[in-house]
PDB file of C-alpha atoms in Angstrom:
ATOM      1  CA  UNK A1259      28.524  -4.993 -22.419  1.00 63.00           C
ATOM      2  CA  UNK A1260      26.271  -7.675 -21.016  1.00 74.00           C
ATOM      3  CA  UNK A1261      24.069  -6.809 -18.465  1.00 84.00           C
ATOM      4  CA  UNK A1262      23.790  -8.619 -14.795  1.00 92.00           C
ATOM      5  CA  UNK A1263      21.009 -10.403 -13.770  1.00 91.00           C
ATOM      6  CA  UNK A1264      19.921  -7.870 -11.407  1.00 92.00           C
ATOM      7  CA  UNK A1265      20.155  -5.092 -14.571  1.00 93.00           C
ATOM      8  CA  UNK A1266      18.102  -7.525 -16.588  1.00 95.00           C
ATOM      9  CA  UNK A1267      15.811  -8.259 -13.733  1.00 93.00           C
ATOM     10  CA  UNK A1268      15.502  -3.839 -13.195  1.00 93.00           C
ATOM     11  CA  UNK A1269      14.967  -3.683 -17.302  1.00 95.00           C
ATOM     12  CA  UNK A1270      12.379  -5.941 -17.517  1.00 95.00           C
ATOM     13  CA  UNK A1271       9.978  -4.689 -14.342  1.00 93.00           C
ATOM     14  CA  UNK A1272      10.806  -0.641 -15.303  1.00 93.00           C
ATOM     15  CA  UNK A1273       9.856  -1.888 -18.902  1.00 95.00           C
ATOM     16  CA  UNK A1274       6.352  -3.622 -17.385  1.00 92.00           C
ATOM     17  CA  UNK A1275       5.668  -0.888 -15.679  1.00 87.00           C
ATOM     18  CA  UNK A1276       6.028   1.658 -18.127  1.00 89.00           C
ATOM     19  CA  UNK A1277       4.007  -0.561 -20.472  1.00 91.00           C
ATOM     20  CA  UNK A1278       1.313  -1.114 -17.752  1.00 85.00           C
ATOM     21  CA  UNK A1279       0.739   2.603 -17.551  1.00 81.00           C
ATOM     22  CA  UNK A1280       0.696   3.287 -21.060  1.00 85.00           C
ATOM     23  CA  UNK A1281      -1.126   0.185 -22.187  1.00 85.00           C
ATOM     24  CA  UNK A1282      -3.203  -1.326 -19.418  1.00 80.00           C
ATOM     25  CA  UNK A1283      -2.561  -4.609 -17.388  1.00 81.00           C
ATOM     26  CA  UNK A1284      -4.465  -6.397 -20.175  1.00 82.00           C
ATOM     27  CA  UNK A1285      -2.826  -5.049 -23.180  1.00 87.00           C
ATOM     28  CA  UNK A1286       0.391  -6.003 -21.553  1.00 90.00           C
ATOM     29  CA  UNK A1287       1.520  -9.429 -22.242  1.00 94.00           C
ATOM     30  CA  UNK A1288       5.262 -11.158 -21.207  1.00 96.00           C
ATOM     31  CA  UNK A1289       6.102 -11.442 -24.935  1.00 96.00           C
ATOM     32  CA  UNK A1290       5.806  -7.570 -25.191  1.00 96.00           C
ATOM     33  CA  UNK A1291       7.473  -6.905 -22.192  1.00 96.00           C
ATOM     34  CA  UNK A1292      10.699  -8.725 -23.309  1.00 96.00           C
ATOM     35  CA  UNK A1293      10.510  -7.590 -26.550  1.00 96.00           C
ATOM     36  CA  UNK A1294      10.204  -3.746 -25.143  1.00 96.00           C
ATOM     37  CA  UNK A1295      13.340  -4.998 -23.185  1.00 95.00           C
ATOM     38  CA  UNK A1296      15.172  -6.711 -25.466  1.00 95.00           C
ATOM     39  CA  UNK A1297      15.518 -10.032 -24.370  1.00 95.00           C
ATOM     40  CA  UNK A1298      14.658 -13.434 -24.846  1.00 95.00           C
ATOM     41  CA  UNK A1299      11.031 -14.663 -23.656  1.00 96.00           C
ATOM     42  CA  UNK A1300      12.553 -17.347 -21.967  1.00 96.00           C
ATOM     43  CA  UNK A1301      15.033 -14.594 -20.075  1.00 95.00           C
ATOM     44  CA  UNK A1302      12.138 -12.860 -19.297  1.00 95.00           C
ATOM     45  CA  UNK A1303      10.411 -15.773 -17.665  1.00 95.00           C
ATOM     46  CA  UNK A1304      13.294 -16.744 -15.712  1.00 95.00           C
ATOM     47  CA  UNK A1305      13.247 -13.578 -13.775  1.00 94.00           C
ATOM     48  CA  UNK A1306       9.440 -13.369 -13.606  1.00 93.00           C
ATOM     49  CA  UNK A1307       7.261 -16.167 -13.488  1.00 90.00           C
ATOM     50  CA  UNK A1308       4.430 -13.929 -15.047  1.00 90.00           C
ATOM     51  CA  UNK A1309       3.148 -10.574 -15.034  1.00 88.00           C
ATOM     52  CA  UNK A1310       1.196 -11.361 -11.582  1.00 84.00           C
ATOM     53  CA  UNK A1311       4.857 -11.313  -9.872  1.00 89.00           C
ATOM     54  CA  UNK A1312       5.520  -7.849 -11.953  1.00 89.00           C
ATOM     55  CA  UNK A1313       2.448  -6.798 -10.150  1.00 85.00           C
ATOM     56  CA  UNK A1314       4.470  -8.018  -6.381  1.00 88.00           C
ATOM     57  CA  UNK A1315       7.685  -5.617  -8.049  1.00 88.00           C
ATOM     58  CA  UNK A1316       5.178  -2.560  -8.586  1.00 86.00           C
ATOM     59  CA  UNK A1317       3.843  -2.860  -5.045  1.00 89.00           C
ATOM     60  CA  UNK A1318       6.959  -3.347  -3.343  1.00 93.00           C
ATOM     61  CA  UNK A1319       8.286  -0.083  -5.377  1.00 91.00           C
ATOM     62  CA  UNK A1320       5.497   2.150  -4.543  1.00 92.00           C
ATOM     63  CA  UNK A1321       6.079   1.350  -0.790  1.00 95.00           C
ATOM     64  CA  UNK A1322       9.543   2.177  -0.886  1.00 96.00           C
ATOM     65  CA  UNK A1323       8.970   5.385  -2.956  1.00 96.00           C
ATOM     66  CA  UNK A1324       6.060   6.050  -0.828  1.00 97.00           C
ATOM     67  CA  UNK A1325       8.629   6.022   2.302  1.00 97.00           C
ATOM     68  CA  UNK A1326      11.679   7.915   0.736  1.00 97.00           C
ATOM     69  CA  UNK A1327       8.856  10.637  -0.260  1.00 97.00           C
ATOM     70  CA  UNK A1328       6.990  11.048   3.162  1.00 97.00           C
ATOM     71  CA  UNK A1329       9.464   9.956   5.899  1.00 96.00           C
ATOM     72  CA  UNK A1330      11.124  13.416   5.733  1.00 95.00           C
ATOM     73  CA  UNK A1331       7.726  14.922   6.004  1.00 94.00           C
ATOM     74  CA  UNK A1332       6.583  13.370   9.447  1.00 97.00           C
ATOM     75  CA  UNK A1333       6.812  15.538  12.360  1.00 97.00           C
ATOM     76  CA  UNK A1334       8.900  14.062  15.586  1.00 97.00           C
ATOM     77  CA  UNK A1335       5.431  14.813  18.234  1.00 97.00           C
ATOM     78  CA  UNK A1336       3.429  15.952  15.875  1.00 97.00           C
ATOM     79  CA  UNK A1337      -0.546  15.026  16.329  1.00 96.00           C
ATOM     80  CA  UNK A1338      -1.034  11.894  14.515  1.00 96.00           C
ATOM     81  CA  UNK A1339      -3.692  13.105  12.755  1.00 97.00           C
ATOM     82  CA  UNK A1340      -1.089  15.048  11.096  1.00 98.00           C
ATOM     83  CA  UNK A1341       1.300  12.931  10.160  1.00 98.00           C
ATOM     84  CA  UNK A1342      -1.497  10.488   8.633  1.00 98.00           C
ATOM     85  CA  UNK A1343      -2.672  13.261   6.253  1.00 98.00           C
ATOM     86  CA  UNK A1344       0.511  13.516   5.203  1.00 97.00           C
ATOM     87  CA  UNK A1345       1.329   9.483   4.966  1.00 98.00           C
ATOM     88  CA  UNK A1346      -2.179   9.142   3.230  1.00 98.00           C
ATOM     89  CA  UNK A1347      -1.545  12.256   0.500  1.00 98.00           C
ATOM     90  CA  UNK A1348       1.927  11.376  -0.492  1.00 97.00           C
ATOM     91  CA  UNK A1349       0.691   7.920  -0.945  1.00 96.00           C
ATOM     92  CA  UNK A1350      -1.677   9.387  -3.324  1.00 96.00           C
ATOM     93  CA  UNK A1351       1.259  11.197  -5.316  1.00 96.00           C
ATOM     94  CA  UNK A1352       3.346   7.804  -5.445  1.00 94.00           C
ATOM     95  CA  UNK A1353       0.080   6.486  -6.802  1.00 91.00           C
ATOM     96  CA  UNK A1354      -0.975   8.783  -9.448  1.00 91.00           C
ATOM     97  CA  UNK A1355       1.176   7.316 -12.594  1.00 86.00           C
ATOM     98  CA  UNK A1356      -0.694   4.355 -12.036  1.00 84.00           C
ATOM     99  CA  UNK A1357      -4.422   5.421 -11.739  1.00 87.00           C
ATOM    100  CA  UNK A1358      -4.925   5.147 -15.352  1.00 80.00           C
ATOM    101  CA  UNK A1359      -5.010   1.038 -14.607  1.00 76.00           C
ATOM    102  CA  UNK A1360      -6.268   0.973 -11.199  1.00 77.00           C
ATOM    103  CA  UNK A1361      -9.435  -0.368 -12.012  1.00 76.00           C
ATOM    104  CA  UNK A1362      -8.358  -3.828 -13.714  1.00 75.00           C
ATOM    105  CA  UNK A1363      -5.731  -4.236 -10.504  1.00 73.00           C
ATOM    106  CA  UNK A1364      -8.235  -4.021  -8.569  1.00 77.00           C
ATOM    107  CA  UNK A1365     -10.320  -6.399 -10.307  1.00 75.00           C
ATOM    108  CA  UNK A1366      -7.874  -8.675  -9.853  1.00 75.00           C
ATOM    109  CA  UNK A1367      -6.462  -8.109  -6.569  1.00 76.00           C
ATOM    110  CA  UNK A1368     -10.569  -8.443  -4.926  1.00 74.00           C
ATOM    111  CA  UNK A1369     -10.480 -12.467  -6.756  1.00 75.00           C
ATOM    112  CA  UNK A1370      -9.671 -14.435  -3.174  1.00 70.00           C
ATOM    113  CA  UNK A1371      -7.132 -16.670  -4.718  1.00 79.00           C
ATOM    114  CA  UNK A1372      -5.401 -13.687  -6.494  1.00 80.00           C
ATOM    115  CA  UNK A1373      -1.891 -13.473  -5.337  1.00 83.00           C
ATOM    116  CA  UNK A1374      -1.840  -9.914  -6.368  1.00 81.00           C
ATOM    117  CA  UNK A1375      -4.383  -9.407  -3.170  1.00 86.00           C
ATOM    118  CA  UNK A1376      -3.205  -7.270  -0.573  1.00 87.00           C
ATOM    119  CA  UNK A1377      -3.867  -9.735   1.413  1.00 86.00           C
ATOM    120  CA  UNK A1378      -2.027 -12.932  -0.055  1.00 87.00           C
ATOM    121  CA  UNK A1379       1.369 -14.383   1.065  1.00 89.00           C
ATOM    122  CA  UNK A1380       2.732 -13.209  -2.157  1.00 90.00           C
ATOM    123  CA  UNK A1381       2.085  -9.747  -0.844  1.00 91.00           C
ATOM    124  CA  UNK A1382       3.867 -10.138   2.308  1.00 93.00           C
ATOM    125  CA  UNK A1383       7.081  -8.068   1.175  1.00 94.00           C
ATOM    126  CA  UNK A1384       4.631  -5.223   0.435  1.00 93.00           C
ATOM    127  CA  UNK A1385       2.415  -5.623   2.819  1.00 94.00           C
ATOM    128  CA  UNK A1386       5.593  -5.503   5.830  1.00 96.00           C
ATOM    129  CA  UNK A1387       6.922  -2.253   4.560  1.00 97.00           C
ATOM    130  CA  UNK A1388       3.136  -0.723   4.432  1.00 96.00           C
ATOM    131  CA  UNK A1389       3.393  -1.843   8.330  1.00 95.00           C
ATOM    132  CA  UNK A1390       6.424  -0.620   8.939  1.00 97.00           C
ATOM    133  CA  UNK A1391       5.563   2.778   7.197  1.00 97.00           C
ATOM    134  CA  UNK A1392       2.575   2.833   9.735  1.00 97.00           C
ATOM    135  CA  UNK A1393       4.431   1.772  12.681  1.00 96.00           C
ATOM    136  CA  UNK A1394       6.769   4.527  11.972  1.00 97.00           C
ATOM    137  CA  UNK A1395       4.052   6.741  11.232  1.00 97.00           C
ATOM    138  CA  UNK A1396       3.226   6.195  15.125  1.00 96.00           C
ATOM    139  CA  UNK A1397       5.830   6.525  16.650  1.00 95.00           C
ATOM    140  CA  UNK A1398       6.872   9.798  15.249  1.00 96.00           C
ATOM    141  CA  UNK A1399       3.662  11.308  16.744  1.00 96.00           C
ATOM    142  CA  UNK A1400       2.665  12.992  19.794  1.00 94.00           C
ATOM    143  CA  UNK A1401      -0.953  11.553  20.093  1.00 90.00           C
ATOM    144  CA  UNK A1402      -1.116   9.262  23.260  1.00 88.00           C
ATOM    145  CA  UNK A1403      -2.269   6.108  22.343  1.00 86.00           C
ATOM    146  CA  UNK A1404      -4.256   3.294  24.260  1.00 80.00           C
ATOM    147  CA  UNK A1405      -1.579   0.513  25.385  1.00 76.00           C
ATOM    148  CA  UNK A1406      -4.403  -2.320  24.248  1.00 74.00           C
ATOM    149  CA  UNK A1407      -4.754  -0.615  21.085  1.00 83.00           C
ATOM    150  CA  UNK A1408      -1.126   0.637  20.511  1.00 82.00           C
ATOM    151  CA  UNK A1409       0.405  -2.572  19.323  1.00 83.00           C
ATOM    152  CA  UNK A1410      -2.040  -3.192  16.426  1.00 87.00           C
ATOM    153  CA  UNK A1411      -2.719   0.524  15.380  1.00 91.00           C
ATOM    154  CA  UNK A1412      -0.378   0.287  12.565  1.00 93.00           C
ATOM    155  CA  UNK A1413      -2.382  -2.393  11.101  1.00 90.00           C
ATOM    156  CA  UNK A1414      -5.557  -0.319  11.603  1.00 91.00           C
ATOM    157  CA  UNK A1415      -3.727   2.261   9.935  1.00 95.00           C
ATOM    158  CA  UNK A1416      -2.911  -0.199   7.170  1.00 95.00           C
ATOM    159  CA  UNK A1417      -6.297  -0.962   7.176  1.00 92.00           C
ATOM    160  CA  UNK A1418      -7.469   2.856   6.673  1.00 95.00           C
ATOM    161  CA  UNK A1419      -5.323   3.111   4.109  1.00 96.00           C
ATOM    162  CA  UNK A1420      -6.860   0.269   1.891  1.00 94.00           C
ATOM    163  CA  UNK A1421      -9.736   1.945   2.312  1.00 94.00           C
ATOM    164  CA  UNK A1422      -8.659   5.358   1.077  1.00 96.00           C
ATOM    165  CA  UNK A1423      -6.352   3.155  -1.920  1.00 94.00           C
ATOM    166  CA  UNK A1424      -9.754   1.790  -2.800  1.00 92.00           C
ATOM    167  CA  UNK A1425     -12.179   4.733  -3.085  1.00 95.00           C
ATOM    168  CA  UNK A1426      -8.849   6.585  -5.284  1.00 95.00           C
ATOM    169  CA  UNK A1427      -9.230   3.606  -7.655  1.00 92.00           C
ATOM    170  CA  UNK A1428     -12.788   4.445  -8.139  1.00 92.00           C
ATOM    171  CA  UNK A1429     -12.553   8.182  -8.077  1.00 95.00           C
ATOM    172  CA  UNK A1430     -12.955   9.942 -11.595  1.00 93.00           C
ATOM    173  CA  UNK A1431     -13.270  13.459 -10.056  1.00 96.00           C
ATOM    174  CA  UNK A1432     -10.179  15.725 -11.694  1.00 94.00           C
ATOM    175  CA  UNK A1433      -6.981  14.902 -10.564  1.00 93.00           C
ATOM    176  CA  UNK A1434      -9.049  12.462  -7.890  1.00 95.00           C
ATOM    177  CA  UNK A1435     -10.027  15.323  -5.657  1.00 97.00           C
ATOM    178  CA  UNK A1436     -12.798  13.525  -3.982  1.00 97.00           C
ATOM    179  CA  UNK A1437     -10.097  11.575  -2.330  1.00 98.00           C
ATOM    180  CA  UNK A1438      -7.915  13.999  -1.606  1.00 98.00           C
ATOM    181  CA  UNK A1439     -11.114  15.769   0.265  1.00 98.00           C
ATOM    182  CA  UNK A1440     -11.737  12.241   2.016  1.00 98.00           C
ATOM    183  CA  UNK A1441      -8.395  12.240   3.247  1.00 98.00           C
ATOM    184  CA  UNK A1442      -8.729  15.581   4.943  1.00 98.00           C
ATOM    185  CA  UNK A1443     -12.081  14.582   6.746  1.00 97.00           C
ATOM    186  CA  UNK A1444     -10.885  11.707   7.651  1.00 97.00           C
ATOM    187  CA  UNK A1445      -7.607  12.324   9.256  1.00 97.00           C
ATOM    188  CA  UNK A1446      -8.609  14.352  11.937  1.00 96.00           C
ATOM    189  CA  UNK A1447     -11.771  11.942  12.951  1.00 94.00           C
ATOM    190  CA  UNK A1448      -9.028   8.852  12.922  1.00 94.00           C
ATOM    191  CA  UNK A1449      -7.045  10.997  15.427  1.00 93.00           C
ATOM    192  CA  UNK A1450      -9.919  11.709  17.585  1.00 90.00           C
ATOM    193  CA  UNK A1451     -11.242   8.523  17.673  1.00 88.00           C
ATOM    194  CA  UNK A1452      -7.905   7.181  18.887  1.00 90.00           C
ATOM    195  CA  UNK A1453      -6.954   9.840  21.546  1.00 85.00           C
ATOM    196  CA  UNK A1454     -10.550   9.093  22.721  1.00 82.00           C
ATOM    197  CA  UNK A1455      -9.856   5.102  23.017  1.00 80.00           C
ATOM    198  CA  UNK A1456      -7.777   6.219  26.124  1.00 78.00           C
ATOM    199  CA  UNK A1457     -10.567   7.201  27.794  1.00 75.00           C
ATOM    200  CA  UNK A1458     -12.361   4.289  30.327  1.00 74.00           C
ATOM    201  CA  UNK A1459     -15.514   4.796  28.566  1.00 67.00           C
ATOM    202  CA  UNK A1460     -13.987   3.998  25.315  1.00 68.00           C
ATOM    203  CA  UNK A1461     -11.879   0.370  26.378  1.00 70.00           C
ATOM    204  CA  UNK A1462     -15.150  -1.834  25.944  1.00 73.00           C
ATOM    205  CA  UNK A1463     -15.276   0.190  22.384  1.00 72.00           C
ATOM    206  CA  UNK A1464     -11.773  -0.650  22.029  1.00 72.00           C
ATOM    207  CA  UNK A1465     -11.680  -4.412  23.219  1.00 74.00           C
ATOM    208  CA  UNK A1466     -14.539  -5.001  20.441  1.00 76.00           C
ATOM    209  CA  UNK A1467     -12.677  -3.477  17.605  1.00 75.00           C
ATOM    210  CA  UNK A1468      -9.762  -5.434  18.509  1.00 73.00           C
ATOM    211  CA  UNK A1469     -11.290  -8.441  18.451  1.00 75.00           C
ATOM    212  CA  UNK A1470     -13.061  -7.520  15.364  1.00 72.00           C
ATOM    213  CA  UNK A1471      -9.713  -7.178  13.965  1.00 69.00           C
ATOM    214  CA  UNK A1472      -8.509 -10.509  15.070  1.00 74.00           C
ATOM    215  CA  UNK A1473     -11.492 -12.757  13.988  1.00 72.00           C
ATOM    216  CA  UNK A1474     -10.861 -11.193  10.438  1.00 63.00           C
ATOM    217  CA  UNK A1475      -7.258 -12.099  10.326  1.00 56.00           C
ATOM    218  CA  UNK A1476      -5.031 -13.654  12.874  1.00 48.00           C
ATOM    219  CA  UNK A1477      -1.967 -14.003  10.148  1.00 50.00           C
ATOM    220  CA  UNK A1478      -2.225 -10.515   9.278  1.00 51.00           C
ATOM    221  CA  UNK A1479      -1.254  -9.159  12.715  1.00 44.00           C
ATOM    222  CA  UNK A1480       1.957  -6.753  12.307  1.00 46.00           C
ATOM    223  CA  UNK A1481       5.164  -9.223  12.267  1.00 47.00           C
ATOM    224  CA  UNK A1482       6.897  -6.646  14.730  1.00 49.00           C
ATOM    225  CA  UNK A1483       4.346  -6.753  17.103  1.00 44.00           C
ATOM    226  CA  UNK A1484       2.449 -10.140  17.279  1.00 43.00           C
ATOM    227  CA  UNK A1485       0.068  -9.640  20.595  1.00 43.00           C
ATOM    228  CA  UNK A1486      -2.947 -11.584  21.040  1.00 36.00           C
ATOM    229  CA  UNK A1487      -6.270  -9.457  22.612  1.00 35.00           C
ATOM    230  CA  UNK A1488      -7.138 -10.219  26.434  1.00 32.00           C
TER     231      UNK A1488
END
């Protein structure tokens, strides 16, 4: 029976993906892909343009797995230091398969032209459900949050969890356990720092890290929530 377009499509990035992990990103090239496949080179073009786009499919997959995984784990007023330990550890499950290649992603992801960049408008399908994982991630929680700072702390979030994504590509402890014991630490001094931003001592604090966060990228700002700083 022939398959759809959307079956060959599914083949052909579950078949990159598997090859990525057990290969590496270099040692995978669009000629073995489709051959793994079975199908034409030129069918295998015309639903990828090249493996960079099979790079957009593997992000976009890990943030929907990560959400299926953790969004039955966050607690309805739970601290949100909570809740981000467990957003930030199940993200490192989703991740694990793909550790093995982390490196070379992430030597191409840092290249500023890379669409593969976290950053890049070929990353914005990604990048909205990270967002919308962190928004989420908020709202679930308990922790009283600064109305200045509310709008944008998903993107902060976002932001923290680059951060963590990054030091787990580097991390050759077993099983990545520095990580792990980064997320712990980290967690609860995230939700302190933002229960504190409430405070009137803390708004100056506050106003400067917003800004911060605008003067590094206005086009970034969460899509759901586009509020300038005052």
């Amino acid at each position: 029976m022939a398959r759809t377009a959307a079956e060959t499509r599914e083949l052909l990035a579950d078949t990159a993906l598997r090859l990525f992990r057990e290969h590496g990103f270099d040692a995978t090239t669009m000629r073995r892909i489709a051959a793994e496949a079975g199908v034409s080179i030129g069918n295998a073009y015309h639903h990828f343009a090249g493996k960079d786009e099979l790079v957009q499919e593997l992000y976009v997959r890990i943030q929907d797995e990560h959400r299926a995984v953790v969004e039955p784990r966050l607690v309805e007023g739970a601290p949100l230091a909570d809740n981000l330990r467990n957003v930030l550890h199940a993200g490192l499950d989703v991740m694990s398969p793909y550790h093995g290649f982390g490196q070379t992603f992430l030597r191409i992801a840092v290249q500023p032209t890379s669409s593969a960049s976290p950053f890049s408008a070929d990353s914005a399908p990604a990048r909205e459900r990270a967002l919308g994982l962190m928004r989420l991630t908020v709202d679930r929680s308990g922790t009283k949050v600064s109305p200045g700072l509310g709008a944008r702390l998903p993107q902060l979030l976002w932001l923290t969890h680059l951060a963590v994504t990054l030091h787990w590509v580097t991390d050759t402890s077993l099983d990545q356990r520095r990580t792990r014991t980064l997320v712990d630490g980290l967690c609860p001094v995230v939700g302190r720092a933002i229960a504190l931003s409430r405070l009137p001592v803390a708004r100056g604090l506050t106003d400067q890290v917003l800004i911060l966060l605008d003067s590094l990228s206005t086009d970034l700002a969460d899509p759901a929530t586009k509020e300038s700083v005052s």
